[in-house]
Amino acid sequence: PAELLIMFGTETQKNYYLPRLADGREIPCFALTEPGAGSDASSITSSGDLFRGDDGKLFIRLSWNKRWITLASISTIIGLAFQLRDPQRLLGKNKDLGITCALVPTKSKGVISDRRHDPLGVPFYNSPTQGHDVVISVDQIIGGIENVGRGWNMLMQALSVGRGISLPAQSTGLTLALA
């Protein structure tokens, strides 16, 4: 999420999250992979529906099922890729708005991320995470409401750097553990 924030975040998001990520107050993960969609973001089924709250503000109700998410079980903030829908056309656009990325605090009601995948005793945190009727403000969309439906482009620009760090680190860790 830090790279997505640096590249696409609002100034408010950057000012709040980047210092917290840098000093360890927040531990991030990015949730893309699903049981039916590996790194192919175009196949994700995680979804969010826009709705207007009683206070008149816009919110998103999210549901997801992700797996093999690096650091999910110890994270405090999830960068989540999902298909955003606007069934009431609150934004005046299509009902299907496309892949969107948002920040979801793991303490939010409906978030489950307290388990861990542990294949072959690999000493690295890869975990599933699920969300059931998790409600967030549209302000949690990375880059704000202007980035609705821009998730695919955002992911393609940012994913390679994270994968270029975490995958070799996992392999090195396993090699050292088995040595």
Short mmCIF file of C-alpha atoms in Angstrom, two decimals:
data_model
loop_
_atom_site.label_atom_id
_atom_site.label_comp_id
_atom_site.label_asym_id
_atom_site.label_seq_id
_atom_site.Cartn_x
_atom_site.Cartn_y
_atom_site.Cartn_z
CA PRO A 1 0.00 0.00 0.00
CA ALA A 2 2.86 2.45 0.63
CA GLU A 3 3.86 2.52 -3.01
CA LEU A 4 0.24 2.95 -4.09
CA LEU A 5 -0.09 5.79 -1.59
CA ILE A 6 3.09 7.47 -2.82
CA MET A 7 2.03 7.18 -6.44
CA PHE A 8 -1.74 7.74 -6.18
CA GLY A 9 -2.76 8.70 -2.64
CA THR A 10 -4.38 11.96 -1.64
CA GLU A 11 -2.25 14.37 0.37
CA THR A 12 -4.38 13.57 3.44
CA GLN A 13 -3.77 9.83 2.98
CA LYS A 14 -0.04 10.33 2.45
CA ASN A 15 0.32 12.62 5.47
CA TYR A 16 -1.53 10.17 7.72
CA TYR A 17 -0.38 6.74 6.54
CA LEU A 18 3.17 7.15 5.24
CA PRO A 19 4.72 8.24 8.56
CA ARG A 20 2.79 5.50 10.36
CA LEU A 21 3.99 2.88 7.86
CA ALA A 22 7.57 4.15 8.07
CA ASP A 23 7.79 4.01 11.87
CA GLY A 24 5.91 0.73 12.28
CA ARG A 25 2.70 2.02 13.86
CA GLU A 26 0.93 0.51 10.86
CA ILE A 27 1.83 -2.86 9.34
CA PRO A 28 0.53 -3.12 5.78
CA CYS A 29 -0.54 -5.90 3.50
CA PHE A 30 -1.97 -5.83 0.01
CA ALA A 31 -4.85 -8.21 -0.70
CA LEU A 32 -5.13 -9.21 -4.34
CA THR A 33 -4.87 -13.02 -4.66
CA GLU A 34 -8.11 -15.02 -4.37
CA PRO A 35 -8.95 -18.73 -4.61
CA GLY A 36 -10.04 -18.25 -8.25
CA ALA A 37 -7.70 -15.41 -9.16
CA GLY A 38 -3.98 -15.57 -8.61
CA SER A 39 -2.20 -12.37 -9.50
CA ASP A 40 -4.70 -11.80 -12.31
CA ALA A 41 -6.52 -8.80 -10.90
CA SER A 42 -9.05 -8.84 -13.74
CA SER A 43 -10.52 -12.09 -12.33
CA ILE A 44 -11.11 -10.94 -8.75
CA THR A 45 -14.56 -11.43 -7.29
CA SER A 46 -14.12 -9.34 -4.13
CA SER A 47 -16.74 -6.64 -4.26
CA GLY A 48 -17.90 -3.39 -2.81
CA ASP A 49 -21.22 -1.59 -3.18
CA LEU A 50 -21.56 2.17 -2.84
CA PHE A 51 -24.33 3.45 -0.58
CA ARG A 52 -25.32 6.67 1.10
CA GLY A 53 -25.28 6.65 4.90
CA ASP A 54 -27.88 8.23 7.15
CA ASP A 55 -25.54 11.23 7.42
CA GLY A 56 -25.63 11.70 3.63
CA LYS A 57 -22.02 10.63 3.13
CA LEU A 58 -20.92 7.92 0.70
CA PHE A 59 -19.69 4.58 2.00
CA ILE A 60 -18.70 1.21 0.55
CA ARG A 61 -19.89 -2.16 1.88
CA LEU A 62 -17.14 -4.70 1.11
CA SER A 63 -16.95 -8.49 0.99
CA TRP A 64 -13.83 -10.45 0.06
CA ASN A 65 -12.03 -13.77 0.29
CA LYS A 66 -8.28 -13.44 -0.26
CA ARG A 67 -5.45 -15.90 0.28
CA TRP A 68 -1.64 -16.00 0.25
CA ILE A 69 -1.52 -12.38 1.39
CA THR A 70 1.91 -11.37 2.67
CA LEU A 71 1.71 -10.13 6.29
CA ALA A 72 -2.13 -10.25 6.46
CA SER A 73 -2.30 -11.99 9.85
CA ILE A 74 -0.13 -9.32 11.51
CA SER A 75 -1.22 -6.31 9.47
CA THR A 76 -3.09 -3.30 10.80
CA ILE A 77 -4.09 -1.97 7.39
CA ILE A 78 -5.15 -3.87 4.27
CA GLY A 79 -4.73 -2.44 0.80
CA LEU A 80 -7.67 -4.15 -0.88
CA ALA A 81 -8.38 -4.63 -4.58
CA PHE A 82 -12.07 -5.18 -5.34
CA GLN A 83 -14.74 -4.73 -7.98
CA LEU A 84 -16.73 -1.60 -7.11
CA ARG A 85 -20.43 -1.38 -7.94
CA ASP A 86 -22.82 1.55 -7.75
CA PRO A 87 -26.27 -0.08 -7.84
CA GLN A 88 -28.07 3.22 -7.18
CA ARG A 89 -25.83 5.19 -9.57
CA LEU A 90 -24.88 7.60 -6.81
CA LEU A 91 -21.88 8.76 -8.83
CA GLY A 92 -23.96 9.18 -11.97
CA LYS A 93 -21.90 6.60 -13.86
CA ASN A 94 -22.31 2.91 -14.70
CA LYS A 95 -23.43 0.40 -12.10
CA ASP A 96 -20.16 -1.53 -12.53
CA LEU A 97 -17.31 0.88 -11.84
CA GLY A 98 -14.38 -1.54 -12.10
CA ILE A 99 -11.41 -2.52 -9.99
CA THR A 100 -10.76 -0.09 -7.16
CA CYS A 101 -8.15 -0.08 -4.39
CA ALA A 102 -8.89 1.05 -0.85
CA LEU A 103 -7.35 1.00 2.61
CA VAL A 104 -9.19 -1.10 5.19
CA PRO A 105 -8.15 -1.11 8.87
CA THR A 106 -7.97 -4.73 10.05
CA LYS A 107 -9.87 -3.79 13.22
CA SER A 108 -12.93 -2.91 11.13
CA LYS A 109 -16.06 -4.89 11.96
CA GLY A 110 -16.31 -7.93 9.66
CA VAL A 111 -12.58 -8.30 8.88
CA ILE A 112 -11.04 -11.72 9.50
CA SER A 113 -7.27 -11.99 9.20
CA ASP A 114 -6.07 -13.87 12.26
CA ARG A 115 -5.04 -17.12 10.57
CA ARG A 116 -1.84 -18.05 8.77
CA HIS A 117 -0.87 -20.28 5.87
CA ASP A 118 2.07 -22.43 6.94
CA PRO A 119 3.08 -24.70 4.07
CA LEU A 120 6.23 -26.68 4.76
CA GLY A 121 7.08 -24.58 7.80
CA VAL A 122 7.99 -21.50 5.76
CA PRO A 123 8.98 -18.81 8.30
CA PHE A 124 7.12 -15.99 6.59
CA TYR A 125 3.64 -14.61 7.16
CA ASN A 126 1.32 -15.51 4.30
CA SER A 127 -2.28 -15.50 5.37
CA PRO A 128 -5.87 -15.57 4.22
CA THR A 129 -8.17 -12.67 4.93
CA GLN A 130 -11.89 -12.35 4.55
CA GLY A 131 -14.29 -9.49 4.92
CA HIS A 132 -18.04 -9.72 5.42
CA ASP A 133 -20.12 -6.55 5.12
CA VAL A 134 -17.16 -4.33 6.04
CA VAL A 135 -18.11 -0.67 5.78
CA ILE A 136 -15.57 2.01 4.88
CA SER A 137 -15.83 5.63 3.80
CA VAL A 138 -15.15 6.49 0.15
CA ASP A 139 -12.30 8.57 1.62
CA GLN A 140 -10.46 5.25 2.08
CA ILE A 141 -10.22 4.74 -1.70
CA ILE A 142 -6.53 5.18 -2.53
CA GLY A 143 -6.42 8.56 -4.23
CA GLY A 144 -10.00 9.36 -3.28
CA ILE A 145 -13.17 9.09 -5.30
CA GLU A 146 -11.29 10.28 -8.40
CA ASN A 147 -9.58 6.87 -8.50
CA VAL A 148 -12.78 4.82 -8.60
CA GLY A 149 -12.28 2.13 -11.24
CA ARG A 150 -8.60 2.95 -11.79
CA GLY A 151 -7.34 0.00 -9.72
CA TRP A 152 -6.12 -2.09 -12.65
CA ASN A 153 -3.81 0.67 -13.87
CA MET A 154 -2.65 1.41 -10.34
CA LEU A 155 -1.84 -2.24 -9.70
CA MET A 156 0.06 -2.69 -12.94
CA GLN A 157 2.27 0.28 -12.09
CA ALA A 158 2.97 -0.73 -8.49
CA LEU A 159 2.91 -4.53 -8.09
CA SER A 160 6.22 -5.42 -9.67
CA VAL A 161 8.30 -3.57 -7.07
CA GLY A 162 6.65 -5.30 -4.10
CA ARG A 163 6.87 -8.71 -5.75
CA GLY A 164 10.51 -8.05 -6.59
CA ILE A 165 11.21 -7.65 -2.87
CA SER A 166 8.88 -10.07 -1.08
CA LEU A 167 9.27 -13.16 -3.29
CA PRO A 168 13.11 -13.24 -3.16
CA ALA A 169 12.96 -12.50 0.59
CA GLN A 170 10.63 -15.48 1.14
CA SER A 171 12.91 -17.77 -0.87
CA THR A 172 16.00 -16.59 0.98
CA GLY A 173 14.29 -17.06 4.34
CA LEU A 174 13.28 -20.62 3.47
CA THR A 175 16.77 -21.42 2.20
CA LEU A 176 18.35 -20.15 5.41
CA ALA A 177 15.83 -22.02 7.56
CA LEU A 178 16.59 -25.30 5.79
CA ALA A 179 20.37 -24.81 5.77
#
